Each structure stands twice: as C-alpha cells, then as structure tokens.
Tab-separated table of C-alpha atoms in Angstrom:
chain	number	residue	atom	x	y	z
A	1	MET	CA	115.835	73.287	96.119
A	2	PHE	CA	111.882	74.327	96.024
A	3	PHE	CA	110.536	77.084	94.315
A	4	GLY	CA	106.812	78.003	94.399
A	5	HIS	CA	104.212	80.155	96.126
A	6	ILE	CA	102.872	80.473	99.219
A	7	GLN	CA	99.326	80.214	98.008
A	8	HIS	CA	99.711	77.404	95.710
A	9	ILE	CA	101.658	74.261	97.871
A	10	ASP	CA	100.840	70.821	97.706
A	11	PHE	CA	101.810	70.248	101.408
A	12	HIS	CA	102.562	66.246	100.712
A	13	LEU	CA	105.644	66.736	98.633
A	14	TYR	CA	107.964	68.463	101.616
A	15	PRO	CA	109.234	67.295	104.611
A	16	SER	CA	107.037	67.690	107.683
A	17	ALA	CA	109.658	70.038	108.925
A	18	VAL	CA	109.338	72.286	105.687
A	19	GLN	CA	105.420	71.605	105.485
A	20	LYS	CA	105.683	73.446	109.209
A	21	ALA	CA	107.397	76.595	107.735
A	22	LEU	CA	105.404	76.570	104.793
A	23	ARG	CA	102.041	76.958	107.458
A	24	PHE	CA	103.975	79.067	109.477
A	25	LEU	CA	104.706	81.291	106.398
A	26	GLN	CA	101.028	81.007	105.133
A	27	GLN	CA	99.127	81.921	108.512
A	28	THR	CA	101.480	84.945	109.727
A	29	ASP	CA	100.761	88.619	109.372
A	30	PHE	CA	103.824	89.725	108.357
A	31	ASP	CA	102.834	93.184	108.638
A	32	GLN	CA	102.509	93.062	112.302
A	33	LEU	CA	105.903	91.374	113.356
A	34	GLU	CA	109.396	93.093	114.398
A	35	VAL	CA	112.423	92.585	112.517
A	36	GLY	CA	113.944	89.817	114.231
A	37	ARG	CA	114.443	86.348	115.628
A	38	TYR	CA	111.278	84.233	116.256
A	39	GLU	CA	111.688	80.426	117.710
A	40	LEU	CA	109.508	77.779	116.253
A	41	GLU	CA	111.079	74.593	118.171
A	42	GLY	CA	114.459	76.244	119.555
A	43	ASP	CA	117.463	76.315	117.300
A	44	LYS	CA	116.266	73.526	115.446
A	45	ILE	CA	113.348	75.438	113.584
A	46	TYR	CA	113.351	79.177	113.680
A	47	VAL	CA	112.294	82.552	111.738
A	48	GLN	CA	114.451	85.571	110.866
A	49	VAL	CA	112.190	88.540	109.631
A	50	LEU	CA	114.693	90.899	107.993
A	51	ASP	CA	114.227	94.387	106.172
A	52	LEU	CA	116.515	94.678	103.553
A	53	GLN	CA	117.293	96.932	100.465
A	54	THR	CA	118.393	95.171	97.384
A	55	GLN	CA	121.828	95.328	96.245
A	56	SER	CA	123.897	94.492	93.118
A	57	ALA	CA	125.350	90.969	93.060
A	58	GLU	CA	128.606	91.761	92.765
A	59	GLN	CA	127.655	93.401	96.432
A	60	ASN	CA	126.478	90.232	97.531
A	61	LEU	CA	128.182	87.267	97.964
A	62	PRO	CA	127.266	83.609	97.457
A	63	GLU	CA	126.820	81.874	99.591
A	64	VAL	CA	125.814	78.657	101.572
A	65	HIS	CA	125.294	76.024	104.155
A	66	ARG	CA	125.944	73.616	105.956
A	67	HIS	CA	123.720	72.390	108.954
A	68	TYR	CA	120.990	73.938	108.384
A	69	LEU	CA	118.471	74.341	105.235
A	70	ASP	CA	117.164	78.048	104.572
A	71	VAL	CA	113.288	78.277	103.362
A	72	GLN	CA	113.261	82.185	102.080
A	73	TYR	CA	110.095	84.032	101.560
A	74	LEU	CA	109.531	87.545	100.134
A	75	HIS	CA	106.846	89.217	101.620
A	76	SER	CA	107.359	92.234	99.885
A	77	GLY	CA	109.419	94.071	97.348
A	78	ILE	CA	111.174	92.586	93.836
A	79	GLU	CA	114.286	90.580	94.169
A	80	LYS	CA	116.409	88.422	92.466
A	81	ILE	CA	118.295	85.441	93.840
A	82	GLY	CA	121.551	83.052	92.000
A	83	VAL	CA	121.417	79.898	92.464
A	84	VAL	CA	123.705	76.875	91.742
A	85	ALA	CA	124.161	73.319	92.644
A	86	ASP	CA	127.877	73.390	95.401
A	87	ASN	CA	130.768	71.681	93.467
A	88	GLY	CA	133.264	72.204	95.987
A	89	ASN	CA	135.436	74.064	93.637
A	90	ASN	CA	134.360	77.583	94.190
A	91	PRO	CA	136.820	80.058	95.573
A	92	VAL	CA	136.083	80.756	99.119
A	93	ALA	CA	135.875	85.037	100.471
A	94	GLN	CA	134.810	83.586	104.124
A	95	PRO	CA	135.589	80.496	105.835
A	96	TYR	CA	133.275	78.177	107.153
A	97	ASP	CA	131.632	79.930	110.140
A	98	THR	CA	130.173	77.672	112.660
A	99	LYS	CA	128.635	79.962	114.882
A	100	ARG	CA	126.527	81.543	112.011
A	101	ASP	CA	126.857	77.758	109.857
A	102	ILE	CA	127.535	79.851	106.886
A	103	LEU	CA	130.065	79.765	103.794
A	104	PHE	CA	130.676	82.576	101.574
A	105	TYR	CA	132.055	82.266	97.756
A	106	ALA	CA	133.550	85.107	96.250
A	107	ASN	CA	132.109	83.821	92.897
A	108	VAL	CA	130.407	80.543	91.291
A	109	GLU	CA	129.930	79.076	87.303
A	110	ASN	CA	127.065	79.129	85.693
A	111	GLU	CA	124.837	80.977	88.246
A	112	SER	CA	120.838	81.090	87.254
A	113	TYR	CA	118.232	83.560	88.924
A	114	LEU	CA	114.911	83.043	90.788
A	115	ILE	CA	113.198	86.226	90.066
A	116	MET	CA	110.991	86.628	93.388
A	117	ARG	CA	107.735	88.610	93.773
A	118	PRO	CA	105.524	88.633	97.010
A	119	GLY	CA	104.683	84.943	97.942
A	120	ASN	CA	107.265	83.329	96.250
A	121	PHE	CA	109.698	81.155	98.020
A	122	ALA	CA	112.563	79.140	97.657
A	123	VAL	CA	113.753	76.325	99.635
A	124	PHE	CA	117.873	75.941	99.479
A	125	PHE	CA	119.576	72.824	100.880
A	126	PRO	CA	123.157	72.142	101.904
A	127	ASN	CA	123.766	71.650	98.122
A	128	ASP	CA	122.307	75.008	97.259
A	129	ILE	CA	124.815	77.530	96.485
A	130	HIS	CA	122.500	80.936	96.699
A	131	ARG	CA	123.146	84.365	96.545
A	132	PRO	CA	120.229	86.498	98.253
A	133	ASN	CA	119.561	90.133	98.130
A	134	CYS	CA	120.123	91.017	94.174
A	135	ILE	CA	118.528	93.528	92.493
A	136	ASP	CA	116.056	92.822	89.802
A	137	GLY	CA	115.524	96.296	87.481
A	138	GLN	CA	116.662	98.357	90.518
A	139	SER	CA	117.091	98.529	93.753
A	140	SER	CA	113.963	97.620	96.111
A	141	PRO	CA	113.327	97.761	99.957
A	142	ILE	CA	112.113	94.293	100.949
A	143	ARG	CA	110.555	92.267	103.562
A	144	LYS	CA	111.739	89.319	103.399
A	145	VAL	CA	111.342	86.089	106.264
A	146	VAL	CA	114.545	83.022	106.339
A	147	VAL	CA	113.221	79.803	108.254
A	148	LYS	CA	116.382	77.937	109.467
A	149	ILE	CA	115.643	74.048	109.369
A	150	ALA	CA	118.223	71.807	111.443
A	151	MET	CA	119.073	69.213	108.974
A	152	SER	CA	118.393	66.976	111.664
A	153	GLN	CA	114.614	67.937	111.772
A	154	LEU	CA	114.557	66.252	108.125
A	155	SER	CA	115.712	62.521	109.305
A	156	PRO	CA	113.338	59.661	110.429
C-alpha cells in the first residue's frame, strides 16, 4: 500500500502504470467530469468517477481484489478508509465475483484507518484489504476517483 498527496509525488518511487494513473489524477479537472467509467488503456487501466455519501464502517464491507490494484483518490469531501493486510483468515461475506474482481469480507481484525482529505490518494494491492467510504466524524458527500490497474501491467 502507498499513501500520499497528489501535489507531492516522487514519481520514480512508483511502477510506471501507477505513475500513469497519478499523472492522470494530477492533470484532470474532476469538477468537469461526469460520474462514470473512463478508459485509459481499455480494461488494463480504467477510471471510475464516483459521487458517494460516507457511511459508518459497519455499513461498508471490507473488500479485496485479485487481478487489479486500486489507486483511490479523494477529490472532495472527507473520508476514512479501513486498511489491513489480507491474512486469508477473515470470514467471507460475499464470495469472489470474477466479473467485478471483488471479494467482500464480513469483518477483519486489527484494522487501521487512513484519514483522507482532498488530494490524498492510496494505492491498494491485492493483498491490501480496504474498507472505503467510511465516515470521519460525520457523514460527508465525497467525489472519489478510482483508477483500476490490471496487475499484469506491473510485470516487466
């Protein structure tokens, strides 16, 4: 997992596919984009623009992906994201969905939280369980951008 701010990126620290995602996030005016999906490289790298209302952690199931990593960027609002390494011992709430590349856990142990403010981003790899869209203090409307990168794009 990586965590940072979109205005302070040391690009050479990231794989080239993640660099591409971060440059897109830096250079795009998300106030002008509609909610929806946008392709950067077909199904290999694509973007989801989401308008959400944060909810309690209990209302958001922890999730993990197998074939894509997430670059989650908070454009506006306030959000808390639960994070923990996947030890493979968590009870499954919804089995792995191959079409959506997502598995939901019922709960996880030893969860920590990232406090997201506008401009923050986090990169979640397949072994990083994350519980996005959680309330930090009080419910908040958020505009979030998720860049999905196929793990195959990280291989040489």
